[in-house]
PDB file of N, CA and C in Angstrom:
ATOM      1  N   MET A   3     -59.936 -61.099-135.876  1.00 52.00           N
ATOM      2  CA  MET A   3     -59.958 -59.891-136.342  1.00 52.00           C
ATOM      3  C   MET A   3     -61.245 -59.299-136.114  1.00 52.00           C
ATOM      4  N   TRP A   4     -61.083 -57.802-135.985  1.00 60.00           N
ATOM      5  CA  TRP A   4     -62.450 -57.022-135.468  1.00 60.00           C
ATOM      6  C   TRP A   4     -63.010 -56.942-136.786  1.00 60.00           C
ATOM      7  N   ALA A   5     -64.212 -56.459-136.924  1.00 60.00           N
ATOM      8  CA  ALA A   5     -64.836 -55.972-138.166  1.00 60.00           C
ATOM      9  C   ALA A   5     -64.310 -54.544-138.981  1.00 60.00           C
ATOM     10  N   GLU A   6     -63.638 -53.729-137.966  1.00 64.00           N
ATOM     11  CA  GLU A   6     -63.129 -52.661-138.488  1.00 64.00           C
ATOM     12  C   GLU A   6     -61.469 -52.859-139.150  1.00 64.00           C
ATOM     13  N   GLU A   7     -61.093 -53.902-138.591  1.00 64.00           N
ATOM     14  CA  GLU A   7     -59.793 -53.954-139.222  1.00 64.00           C
ATOM     15  C   GLU A   7     -59.444 -54.375-140.394  1.00 64.00           C
ATOM     16  N   VAL A   8     -58.575 -53.766-141.322  1.00 62.00           N
ATOM     17  CA  VAL A   8     -58.311 -54.095-142.561  1.00 62.00           C
ATOM     18  C   VAL A   8     -56.983 -54.967-142.694  1.00 62.00           C
ATOM     19  N   ARG A   9     -57.393 -56.349-143.494  1.00 63.00           N
ATOM     20  CA  ARG A   9     -56.020 -57.053-143.436  1.00 63.00           C
ATOM     21  C   ARG A   9     -54.975 -56.369-144.668  1.00 63.00           C
ATOM     22  N   ARG A  10     -54.070 -56.203-144.537  1.00 65.00           N
ATOM     23  CA  ARG A  10     -53.073 -55.641-145.570  1.00 65.00           C
ATOM     24  C   ARG A  10     -52.033 -56.748-145.798  1.00 65.00           C
ATOM     25  N   ASP A  11     -51.705 -57.167-147.179  1.00 67.00           N
ATOM     26  CA  ASP A  11     -50.737 -57.802-147.420  1.00 67.00           C
ATOM     27  C   ASP A  11     -49.703 -56.959-148.125  1.00 67.00           C
ATOM     28  N   VAL A  12     -48.587 -57.265-147.138  1.00 64.00           N
ATOM     29  CA  VAL A  12     -47.498 -56.272-147.361  1.00 64.00           C
ATOM     30  C   VAL A  12     -46.374 -57.124-148.452  1.00 64.00           C
ATOM     31  N   GLU A  13     -46.317 -56.527-149.204  1.00 67.00           N
ATOM     32  CA  GLU A  13     -45.238 -57.072-150.356  1.00 67.00           C
ATOM     33  C   GLU A  13     -43.906 -57.119-149.680  1.00 67.00           C
ATOM     34  N   THR A  14     -43.097 -57.744-149.955  1.00 64.00           N
ATOM     35  CA  THR A  14     -41.741 -58.042-149.658  1.00 64.00           C
ATOM     36  C   THR A  14     -40.922 -57.594-150.830  1.00 64.00           C
ATOM     37  N   LEU A  15     -39.775 -56.695-150.514  1.00 59.00           N
ATOM     38  CA  LEU A  15     -39.042 -56.698-151.860  1.00 59.00           C
ATOM     39  C   LEU A  15     -38.112 -57.926-151.820  1.00 59.00           C
ATOM     40  N   VAL A  16     -37.691 -58.060-153.165  1.00 57.00           N
ATOM     41  CA  VAL A  16     -36.900 -59.206-153.215  1.00 57.00           C
ATOM     42  C   VAL A  16     -35.757 -58.315-153.913  1.00 57.00           C
ATOM     43  N   ILE A  17     -34.542 -58.700-153.106  1.00 59.00           N
ATOM     44  CA  ILE A  17     -33.055 -58.018-153.487  1.00 59.00           C
ATOM     45  C   ILE A  17     -32.146 -59.172-153.757  1.00 59.00           C
ATOM     46  N   HIS A  18     -31.878 -59.072-154.765  1.00 57.00           N
ATOM     47  CA  HIS A  18     -30.737 -60.283-155.622  1.00 57.00           C
ATOM     48  C   HIS A  18     -29.372 -59.790-154.772  1.00 57.00           C
ATOM     49  N   THR A  19     -28.905 -61.095-154.035  1.00 68.00           N
ATOM     50  CA  THR A  19     -27.617 -60.860-153.265  1.00 68.00           C
ATOM     51  C   THR A  19     -26.729 -61.641-154.568  1.00 68.00           C
ATOM     52  N   TYR A  20     -27.083 -62.335-155.554  1.00 80.00           N
ATOM     53  CA  TYR A  20     -26.078 -62.989-156.388  1.00 80.00           C
ATOM     54  C   TYR A  20     -26.295 -61.957-157.744  1.00 80.00           C
ATOM     55  N   PRO A  21     -25.238 -62.431-158.389  1.00 87.00           N
ATOM     56  CA  PRO A  21     -24.992 -61.839-159.771  1.00 87.00           C
ATOM     57  C   PRO A  21     -26.309 -62.299-160.719  1.00 87.00           C
ATOM     58  N   LEU A  22     -27.240 -61.234-161.291  1.00 87.00           N
ATOM     59  CA  LEU A  22     -28.331 -61.757-162.284  1.00 87.00           C
ATOM     60  C   LEU A  22     -28.039 -61.371-163.482  1.00 87.00           C
ATOM     61  N   CYS A  23     -27.909 -62.199-164.442  1.00 89.00           N
ATOM     62  CA  CYS A  23     -27.479 -62.051-165.843  1.00 89.00           C
ATOM     63  C   CYS A  23     -28.907 -61.629-166.743  1.00 89.00           C
ATOM     64  N   LYS A  24     -29.186 -60.545-167.092  1.00 90.00           N
ATOM     65  CA  LYS A  24     -30.401 -60.218-167.829  1.00 90.00           C
ATOM     66  C   LYS A  24     -30.478 -60.697-169.363  1.00 90.00           C
ATOM     67  N   GLN A  25     -29.378 -60.162-169.839  1.00 91.00           N
ATOM     68  CA  GLN A  25     -28.872 -60.900-171.270  1.00 91.00           C
ATOM     69  C   GLN A  25     -27.565 -60.826-171.750  1.00 91.00           C
ATOM     70  N   SER A  26     -27.326 -62.127-172.313  1.00 93.00           N
ATOM     71  CA  SER A  26     -25.935 -62.264-172.832  1.00 93.00           C
ATOM     72  C   SER A  26     -25.817 -62.945-174.126  1.00 93.00           C
ATOM     73  N   ASP A  27     -24.973 -62.449-174.970  1.00 93.00           N
ATOM     74  CA  ASP A  27     -24.884 -63.418-176.127  1.00 93.00           C
ATOM     75  C   ASP A  27     -23.646 -64.025-176.316  1.00 93.00           C
ATOM     76  N   MET A  28     -22.757 -63.653-175.285  1.00 94.00           N
ATOM     77  CA  MET A  28     -21.157 -64.253-174.989  1.00 94.00           C
ATOM     78  C   MET A  28     -21.178 -65.616-174.773  1.00 94.00           C
ATOM     79  N   PRO A  29     -20.046 -66.427-175.350  1.00 95.00           N
ATOM     80  CA  PRO A  29     -19.957 -67.779-175.147  1.00 95.00           C
ATOM     81  C   PRO A  29     -19.615 -68.169-173.644  1.00 95.00           C
ATOM     82  N   GLU A  30     -20.074 -69.124-173.221  1.00 95.00           N
ATOM     83  CA  GLU A  30     -20.305 -69.646-171.561  1.00 95.00           C
ATOM     84  C   GLU A  30     -19.138 -69.196-171.077  1.00 95.00           C
ATOM     85  N   ASP A  31     -17.700 -69.751-171.885  1.00 95.00           N
ATOM     86  CA  ASP A  31     -16.812 -69.353-170.840  1.00 95.00           C
ATOM     87  C   ASP A  31     -16.367 -67.954-170.705  1.00 95.00           C
ATOM     88  N   MET A  32     -16.551 -67.402-171.742  1.00 95.00           N
ATOM     89  CA  MET A  32     -16.178 -65.640-171.513  1.00 95.00           C
ATOM     90  C   MET A  32     -17.358 -64.989-170.944  1.00 95.00           C
ATOM     91  N   LYS A  33     -18.349 -65.422-170.645  1.00 95.00           N
ATOM     92  CA  LYS A  33     -19.686 -65.026-169.902  1.00 95.00           C
ATOM     93  C   LYS A  33     -19.202 -65.064-168.526  1.00 95.00           C
ATOM     94  N   GLN A  34     -18.872 -66.274-168.276  1.00 96.00           N
ATOM     95  CA  GLN A  34     -18.378 -66.554-166.687  1.00 96.00           C
ATOM     96  C   GLN A  34     -17.182 -65.775-166.178  1.00 96.00           C
ATOM     97  N   GLU A  35     -16.213 -65.516-167.182  1.00 96.00           N
ATOM     98  CA  GLU A  35     -14.942 -64.551-166.816  1.00 96.00           C
ATOM     99  C   GLU A  35     -15.280 -63.179-166.588  1.00 96.00           C
ATOM    100  N   ALA A  36     -16.320 -62.687-167.660  1.00 96.00           N
ATOM    101  CA  ALA A  36     -16.980 -61.233-167.422  1.00 96.00           C
ATOM    102  C   ALA A  36     -17.758 -61.112-166.223  1.00 96.00           C
ATOM    103  N   ILE A  37     -18.971 -62.123-165.913  1.00 95.00           N
ATOM    104  CA  ILE A  37     -19.207 -61.949-164.481  1.00 95.00           C
ATOM    105  C   ILE A  37     -18.584 -61.800-163.392  1.00 95.00           C
ATOM    106  N   GLU A  38     -17.478 -62.744-163.392  1.00 95.00           N
ATOM    107  CA  GLU A  38     -16.546 -62.756-162.264  1.00 95.00           C
ATOM    108  C   GLU A  38     -15.776 -61.177-162.236  1.00 95.00           C
ATOM    109  N   THR A  39     -15.586 -60.877-163.051  1.00 96.00           N
ATOM    110  CA  THR A  39     -14.714 -59.496-163.404  1.00 96.00           C
ATOM    111  C   THR A  39     -15.600 -58.379-162.789  1.00 96.00           C
ATOM    112  N   CYS A  40     -16.948 -58.595-163.378  1.00 96.00           N
ATOM    113  CA  CYS A  40     -17.763 -57.556-162.989  1.00 96.00           C
ATOM    114  C   CYS A  40     -18.066 -57.421-161.405  1.00 96.00           C
ATOM    115  N   VAL A  41     -18.512 -58.590-160.804  1.00 95.00           N
ATOM    116  CA  VAL A  41     -18.623 -58.796-159.566  1.00 95.00           C
ATOM    117  C   VAL A  41     -17.348 -58.030-158.593  1.00 95.00           C
ATOM    118  N   THR A  42     -16.334 -58.629-158.985  1.00 95.00           N
ATOM    119  CA  THR A  42     -14.981 -58.060-158.225  1.00 95.00           C
ATOM    120  C   THR A  42     -14.935 -56.584-158.382  1.00 95.00           C
ATOM    121  N   ALA A  43     -15.200 -56.056-159.622  1.00 96.00           N
ATOM    122  CA  ALA A  43     -14.987 -54.649-159.839  1.00 96.00           C
ATOM    123  C   ALA A  43     -15.870 -53.652-159.082  1.00 96.00           C
ATOM    124  N   VAL A  44     -17.231 -54.026-159.204  1.00 94.00           N
ATOM    125  CA  VAL A  44     -18.255 -53.482-158.200  1.00 94.00           C
ATOM    126  C   VAL A  44     -18.124 -53.533-156.662  1.00 94.00           C
ATOM    127  N   GLU A  45     -17.704 -54.666-156.163  1.00 93.00           N
ATOM    128  CA  GLU A  45     -17.524 -54.707-154.730  1.00 93.00           C
ATOM    129  C   GLU A  45     -16.045 -53.989-154.418  1.00 93.00           C
ATOM    130  N   LYS A  46     -15.228 -54.097-155.213  1.00 95.00           N
ATOM    131  CA  LYS A  46     -14.056 -53.334-155.071  1.00 95.00           C
ATOM    132  C   LYS A  46     -14.075 -51.853-154.857  1.00 95.00           C
ATOM    133  N   TYR A  47     -15.132 -51.372-155.978  1.00 95.00           N
ATOM    134  CA  TYR A  47     -15.138 -49.895-156.081  1.00 95.00           C
ATOM    135  C   TYR A  47     -16.813 -49.630-155.742  1.00 95.00           C
ATOM    136  N   ALA A  48     -17.192 -50.022-154.752  1.00 90.00           N
ATOM    137  CA  ALA A  48     -18.501 -49.846-154.444  1.00 90.00           C
ATOM    138  C   ALA A  48     -19.127 -48.572-154.374  1.00 90.00           C
ATOM    139  N   GLU A  49     -18.264 -47.405-154.092  1.00 92.00           N
ATOM    140  CA  GLU A  49     -18.616 -45.792-154.030  1.00 92.00           C
ATOM    141  C   GLU A  49     -18.328 -45.197-155.253  1.00 92.00           C
ATOM    142  N   ASN A  50     -17.581 -45.927-156.272  1.00 95.00           N
ATOM    143  CA  ASN A  50     -17.145 -45.152-157.427  1.00 95.00           C
ATOM    144  C   ASN A  50     -17.082 -46.317-158.610  1.00 95.00           C
ATOM    145  N   TYR A  51     -18.404 -45.586-159.409  1.00 95.00           N
ATOM    146  CA  TYR A  51     -18.692 -46.628-160.419  1.00 95.00           C
ATOM    147  C   TYR A  51     -18.076 -46.190-161.724  1.00 95.00           C
ATOM    148  N   GLU A  52     -17.322 -45.229-161.821  1.00 96.00           N
ATOM    149  CA  GLU A  52     -16.414 -45.129-162.852  1.00 96.00           C
ATOM    150  C   GLU A  52     -15.026 -45.670-162.677  1.00 96.00           C
ATOM    151  N   GLN A  53     -14.671 -45.964-161.650  1.00 97.00           N
ATOM    152  CA  GLN A  53     -13.347 -46.898-161.256  1.00 97.00           C
ATOM    153  C   GLN A  53     -13.884 -48.071-161.734  1.00 97.00           C
ATOM    154  N   ALA A  54     -14.801 -48.592-161.331  1.00 97.00           N
ATOM    155  CA  ALA A  54     -15.338 -49.906-161.460  1.00 97.00           C
ATOM    156  C   ALA A  54     -15.479 -50.328-162.827  1.00 97.00           C
ATOM    157  N   ALA A  55     -16.224 -49.099-163.896  1.00 97.00           N
ATOM    158  CA  ALA A  55     -16.255 -49.425-165.299  1.00 97.00           C
ATOM    159  C   ALA A  55     -14.911 -49.428-165.854  1.00 97.00           C
ATOM    160  N   ARG A  56     -14.028 -48.676-165.417  1.00 98.00           N
ATOM    161  CA  ARG A  56     -12.612 -48.673-165.837  1.00 98.00           C
ATOM    162  C   ARG A  56     -12.002 -50.319-165.915  1.00 98.00           C
ATOM    163  N   MET A  57     -11.894 -50.505-164.676  1.00 97.00           N
ATOM    164  CA  MET A  57     -11.477 -51.832-164.217  1.00 97.00           C
ATOM    165  C   MET A  57     -11.986 -53.269-165.024  1.00 97.00           C
ATOM    166  N   ILE A  58     -13.304 -53.189-165.139  1.00 97.00           N
ATOM    167  CA  ILE A  58     -13.840 -53.845-166.187  1.00 97.00           C
ATOM    168  C   ILE A  58     -13.291 -53.883-167.446  1.00 97.00           C
ATOM    169  N   LYS A  59     -13.232 -52.491-168.052  1.00 97.00           N
ATOM    170  CA  LYS A  59     -13.018 -52.421-169.248  1.00 97.00           C
ATOM    171  C   LYS A  59     -11.353 -53.000-169.457  1.00 97.00           C
ATOM    172  N   ASP A  60     -10.768 -52.616-168.500  1.00 97.00           N
ATOM    173  CA  ASP A  60      -9.349 -53.059-168.752  1.00 97.00           C
ATOM    174  C   ASP A  60      -9.062 -54.352-168.608  1.00 97.00           C
ATOM    175  N   ASP A  61      -9.847 -55.009-167.820  1.00 97.00           N
ATOM    176  CA  ASP A  61      -9.803 -56.678-167.579  1.00 97.00           C
ATOM    177  C   ASP A  61     -10.229 -57.107-168.708  1.00 97.00           C
ATOM    178  N   MET A  62     -11.214 -56.876-169.333  1.00 96.00           N
ATOM    179  CA  MET A  62     -11.840 -57.482-170.597  1.00 96.00           C
ATOM    180  C   MET A  62     -10.883 -57.290-171.745  1.00 96.00           C
ATOM    181  N   ASP A  63     -10.503 -55.936-172.090  1.00 96.00           N
ATOM    182  CA  ASP A  63      -9.396 -55.565-173.043  1.00 96.00           C
ATOM    183  C   ASP A  63      -8.200 -56.605-172.856  1.00 96.00           C
ATOM    184  N   GLN A  64      -7.632 -56.802-171.756  1.00 97.00           N
ATOM    185  CA  GLN A  64      -6.325 -57.632-171.523  1.00 97.00           C
ATOM    186  C   GLN A  64      -6.856 -59.135-171.880  1.00 97.00           C
ATOM    187  N   LYS A  65      -7.896 -59.797-171.209  1.00 95.00           N
ATOM    188  CA  LYS A  65      -8.275 -61.025-171.364  1.00 95.00           C
ATOM    189  C   LYS A  65      -8.713 -61.621-172.778  1.00 95.00           C
ATOM    190  N   PHE A  66      -9.424 -60.762-173.205  1.00 94.00           N
ATOM    191  CA  PHE A  66      -9.995 -60.951-174.614  1.00 94.00           C
ATOM    192  C   PHE A  66     -10.107 -60.220-176.003  1.00 94.00           C
ATOM    193  N   GLY A  67      -9.200 -58.963-175.871  1.00 92.00           N
ATOM    194  CA  GLY A  67      -8.597 -58.180-176.818  1.00 92.00           C
ATOM    195  C   GLY A  67      -9.517 -56.988-176.969  1.00 92.00           C
ATOM    196  N   PRO A  68      -8.983 -55.933-177.274  1.00 90.00           N
ATOM    197  CA  PRO A  68      -9.591 -54.547-177.212  1.00 90.00           C
ATOM    198  C   PRO A  68     -10.392 -54.554-178.229  1.00 90.00           C
ATOM    199  N   PRO A  69     -11.232 -53.538-178.661  1.00 92.00           N
ATOM    200  CA  PRO A  69     -11.688 -52.628-177.784  1.00 92.00           C
ATOM    201  C   PRO A  69     -13.143 -53.127-176.883  1.00 92.00           C
ATOM    202  N   PHE A  70     -13.166 -53.076-175.717  1.00 95.00           N
ATOM    203  CA  PHE A  70     -14.452 -53.348-175.007  1.00 95.00           C
ATOM    204  C   PHE A  70     -14.960 -51.959-174.435  1.00 95.00           C
ATOM    205  N   GLN A  71     -16.177 -51.837-174.036  1.00 95.00           N
ATOM    206  CA  GLN A  71     -16.598 -50.934-173.356  1.00 95.00           C
ATOM    207  C   GLN A  71     -17.374 -51.284-172.142  1.00 95.00           C
ATOM    208  N   ALA A  72     -17.523 -50.459-171.327  1.00 96.00           N
ATOM    209  CA  ALA A  72     -18.329 -50.861-169.806  1.00 96.00           C
ATOM    210  C   ALA A  72     -19.167 -49.690-169.295  1.00 96.00           C
ATOM    211  N   VAL A  73     -20.209 -49.783-168.820  1.00 96.00           N
ATOM    212  CA  VAL A  73     -21.112 -49.090-167.944  1.00 96.00           C
ATOM    213  C   VAL A  73     -21.643 -49.577-166.755  1.00 96.00           C
ATOM    214  N   VAL A  74     -21.483 -48.813-165.651  1.00 96.00           N
ATOM    215  CA  VAL A  74     -21.682 -49.363-164.441  1.00 96.00           C
ATOM    216  C   VAL A  74     -22.744 -48.291-163.611  1.00 96.00           C
ATOM    217  N   GLY A  75     -23.945 -48.685-163.166  1.00 94.00           N
ATOM    218  CA  GLY A  75     -24.725 -47.531-162.557  1.00 94.00           C
ATOM    219  C   GLY A  75     -25.790 -47.809-161.976  1.00 94.00           C
ATOM    220  N   GLU A  76     -26.693 -47.236-161.478  1.00 92.00           N
ATOM    221  CA  GLU A  76     -28.005 -47.418-161.367  1.00 92.00           C
ATOM    222  C   GLU A  76     -28.988 -46.357-162.213  1.00 92.00           C
ATOM    223  N   ALA A  77     -30.519 -47.074-162.396  1.00 82.00           N
ATOM    224  CA  ALA A  77     -31.307 -46.005-163.142  1.00 82.00           C
ATOM    225  C   ALA A  77     -31.034 -45.667-164.242  1.00 82.00           C
ATOM    226  N   PHE A  78     -30.610 -46.425-165.401  1.00 84.00           N
ATOM    227  CA  PHE A  78     -29.981 -45.936-166.886  1.00 84.00           C
ATOM    228  C   PHE A  78     -30.532 -46.797-167.812  1.00 84.00           C
ATOM    229  N   ALA A  79     -30.903 -46.420-168.706  1.00 82.00           N
ATOM    230  CA  ALA A  79     -31.368 -47.008-170.031  1.00 82.00           C
ATOM    231  C   ALA A  79     -30.355 -46.859-170.978  1.00 82.00           C
ATOM    232  N   CYS A  80     -30.315 -47.711-171.971  1.00 84.00           N
ATOM    233  CA  CYS A  80     -29.402 -47.850-173.180  1.00 84.00           C
ATOM    234  C   CYS A  80     -29.781 -48.571-173.898  1.00 84.00           C
ATOM    235  N   ALA A  81     -29.461 -48.096-175.435  1.00 86.00           N
ATOM    236  CA  ALA A  81     -29.521 -49.213-176.453  1.00 86.00           C
ATOM    237  C   ALA A  81     -28.166 -49.069-177.257  1.00 86.00           C
ATOM    238  N   ILE A  82     -27.706 -50.513-177.773  1.00 86.00           N
ATOM    239  CA  ILE A  82     -26.347 -50.592-177.986  1.00 86.00           C
ATOM    240  C   ILE A  82     -26.275 -51.413-179.169  1.00 86.00           C
ATOM    241  N   THR A  83     -25.363 -50.825-180.125  1.00 87.00           N
ATOM    242  CA  THR A  83     -24.847 -51.903-181.768  1.00 87.00           C
ATOM    243  C   THR A  83     -23.780 -52.415-181.116  1.00 87.00           C
ATOM    244  N   HIS A  84     -23.883 -53.611-181.274  1.00 89.00           N
ATOM    245  CA  HIS A  84     -22.583 -54.334-180.543  1.00 89.00           C
ATOM    246  C   HIS A  84     -22.160 -55.525-181.677  1.00 89.00           C
ATOM    247  N   GLN A  85     -21.011 -55.790-181.397  1.00 89.00           N
ATOM    248  CA  GLN A  85     -20.465 -56.676-182.208  1.00 89.00           C
ATOM    249  C   GLN A  85     -21.100 -58.192-181.827  1.00 89.00           C
ATOM    250  N   GLU A  86     -21.395 -59.051-182.573  1.00 90.00           N
ATOM    251  CA  GLU A  86     -22.160 -60.445-182.030  1.00 90.00           C
ATOM    252  C   GLU A  86     -21.056 -61.372-180.980  1.00 90.00           C
ATOM    253  N   LYS A  87     -21.796 -61.948-180.219  1.00 92.00           N
ATOM    254  CA  LYS A  87     -21.154 -62.690-179.237  1.00 92.00           C
ATOM    255  C   LYS A  87     -20.274 -61.665-178.338  1.00 92.00           C
ATOM    256  N   SER A  88     -20.859 -60.426-177.754  1.00 93.00           N
ATOM    257  CA  SER A  88     -19.858 -59.968-176.926  1.00 93.00           C
ATOM    258  C   SER A  88     -20.739 -59.100-175.883  1.00 93.00           C
ATOM    259  N   LEU A  89     -22.130 -59.100-176.064  1.00 94.00           N
ATOM    260  CA  LEU A  89     -22.665 -58.302-174.957  1.00 94.00           C
ATOM    261  C   LEU A  89     -22.932 -58.870-173.762  1.00 94.00           C
ATOM    262  N   LEU A  90     -22.993 -58.446-172.655  1.00 95.00           N
ATOM    263  CA  LEU A  90     -23.582 -58.803-170.901  1.00 95.00           C
ATOM    264  C   LEU A  90     -24.072 -57.657-170.471  1.00 95.00           C
ATOM    265  N   TYR A  91     -25.276 -57.917-169.947  1.00 94.00           N
ATOM    266  CA  TYR A  91     -26.281 -56.868-169.282  1.00 94.00           C
ATOM    267  C   TYR A  91     -26.748 -57.764-168.182  1.00 94.00           C
ATOM    268  N   MET A  92     -26.072 -57.133-166.931  1.00 93.00           N
ATOM    269  CA  MET A  92     -26.584 -57.782-165.337  1.00 93.00           C
ATOM    270  C   MET A  92     -26.816 -57.340-164.562  1.00 93.00           C
ATOM    271  N   PHE A  93     -27.103 -57.415-163.176  1.00 92.00           N
ATOM    272  CA  PHE A  93     -27.307 -56.811-162.215  1.00 92.00           C
ATOM    273  C   PHE A  93     -26.521 -57.130-160.939  1.00 92.00           C
ATOM    274  N   ILE A  94     -25.846 -56.279-160.230  1.00 91.00           N
ATOM    275  CA  ILE A  94     -25.044 -56.859-159.249  1.00 91.00           C
ATOM    276  C   ILE A  94     -25.712 -56.205-157.654  1.00 91.00           C
ATOM    277  N   GLY A  95     -26.119 -56.843-156.803  1.00 84.00           N
ATOM    278  CA  GLY A  95     -26.590 -56.594-155.657  1.00 84.00           C
ATOM    279  C   GLY A  95     -27.865 -55.766-155.613  1.00 84.00           C
ATOM    280  N   GLY A  96     -28.834 -56.417-156.746  1.00 81.00           N
ATOM    281  CA  GLY A  96     -30.044 -55.901-156.691  1.00 81.00           C
ATOM    282  C   GLY A  96     -30.236 -54.964-157.753  1.00 81.00           C
ATOM    283  N   ASN A  97     -29.369 -53.490-157.214  1.00 88.00           N
ATOM    284  CA  ASN A  97     -29.856 -52.493-158.179  1.00 88.00           C
ATOM    285  C   ASN A  97     -28.970 -51.888-159.080  1.00 88.00           C
ATOM    286  N   ILE A  98     -27.636 -52.325-158.980  1.00 93.00           N
ATOM    287  CA  ILE A  98     -26.395 -52.076-159.750  1.00 93.00           C
ATOM    288  C   ILE A  98     -26.330 -52.598-161.035  1.00 93.00           C
ATOM    289  N   ALA A  99     -26.686 -52.016-162.136  1.00 94.00           N
ATOM    290  CA  ALA A  99     -26.534 -52.504-163.400  1.00 94.00           C
ATOM    291  C   ALA A  99     -25.195 -52.586-164.061  1.00 94.00           C
ATOM    292  N   VAL A 100     -24.681 -53.621-164.708  1.00 96.00           N
ATOM    293  CA  VAL A 100     -23.559 -53.348-165.577  1.00 96.00           C
ATOM    294  C   VAL A 100     -23.728 -53.874-167.120  1.00 96.00           C
ATOM    295  N   VAL A 101     -23.388 -53.218-167.988  1.00 96.00           N
ATOM    296  CA  VAL A 101     -23.332 -53.481-169.360  1.00 96.00           C
ATOM    297  C   VAL A 101     -21.887 -53.452-169.801  1.00 96.00           C
ATOM    298  N   VAL A 102     -21.633 -54.520-170.457  1.00 96.00           N
ATOM    299  CA  VAL A 102     -20.539 -54.900-171.245  1.00 96.00           C
ATOM    300  C   VAL A 102     -20.751 -55.059-172.652  1.00 96.00           C
ATOM    301  N   TRP A 103     -19.782 -54.712-173.517  1.00 95.00           N
ATOM    302  CA  TRP A 103     -19.745 -54.848-174.916  1.00 95.00           C
ATOM    303  C   TRP A 103     -18.541 -54.445-175.676  1.00 95.00           C
ATOM    304  N   ARG A 104     -18.453 -55.228-176.682  1.00 94.00           N
ATOM    305  CA  ARG A 104     -17.570 -54.668-177.803  1.00 94.00           C
ATOM    306  C   ARG A 104     -18.248 -53.988-179.015  1.00 94.00           C
ATOM    307  N   PRO A 105     -17.917 -52.985-179.055  1.00 92.00           N
ATOM    308  CA  PRO A 105     -18.623 -51.822-180.079  1.00 92.00           C
ATOM    309  C   PRO A 105     -18.085 -52.446-181.578  1.00 92.00           C
ATOM    310  N   VAL A 106     -19.164 -51.954-182.817  1.00 87.00           N
ATOM    311  CA  VAL A 106     -18.836 -52.387-184.010  1.00 87.00           C
ATOM    312  C   VAL A 106     -17.901 -51.473-184.367  1.00 87.00           C
ATOM    313  N   THR A 107     -16.697 -52.316-185.020  1.00 79.00           N
ATOM    314  CA  THR A 107     -15.885 -51.178-185.963  1.00 79.00           C
ATOM    315  C   THR A 107     -15.806 -51.748-187.608  1.00 79.00           C
ATOM    316  N   GLY A 108     -15.365 -50.716-188.295  1.00 67.00           N
ATOM    317  CA  GLY A 108     -15.166 -50.940-189.319  1.00 67.00           C
ATOM    318  C   GLY A 108     -16.596 -50.968-190.194  1.00 67.00           C
ATOM    319  N   PHE A 109     -17.447 -49.603-190.209  1.00 58.00           N
ATOM    320  CA  PHE A 109     -18.382 -49.830-190.940  1.00 58.00           C
ATOM    321  C   PHE A 109     -18.238 -49.953-192.599  1.00 58.00           C
TER     322      PHE A 109
END
């Protein structure tokens, strides 16, 4: 190295190619089903997050009974009141976030 050269450490971005579960209170078998459903929906509707969310909601309603809600997208924040053992918050492909939950009914 020359005296004038400056050595710069370049940080590499880590992009997750696998589904990354950030938070969940679902039972393990339900969680695995939900993750598989979310990955399938996001891969199938890569350009249309609304359709992916609809597919996730419909599949979860069919498998575990209604009502479920789903949000798919990038760069969003949320605060959710949900029934116990029904929340899944995950990332797919590094930057696509998916939140699935069953809303509280009957206050």
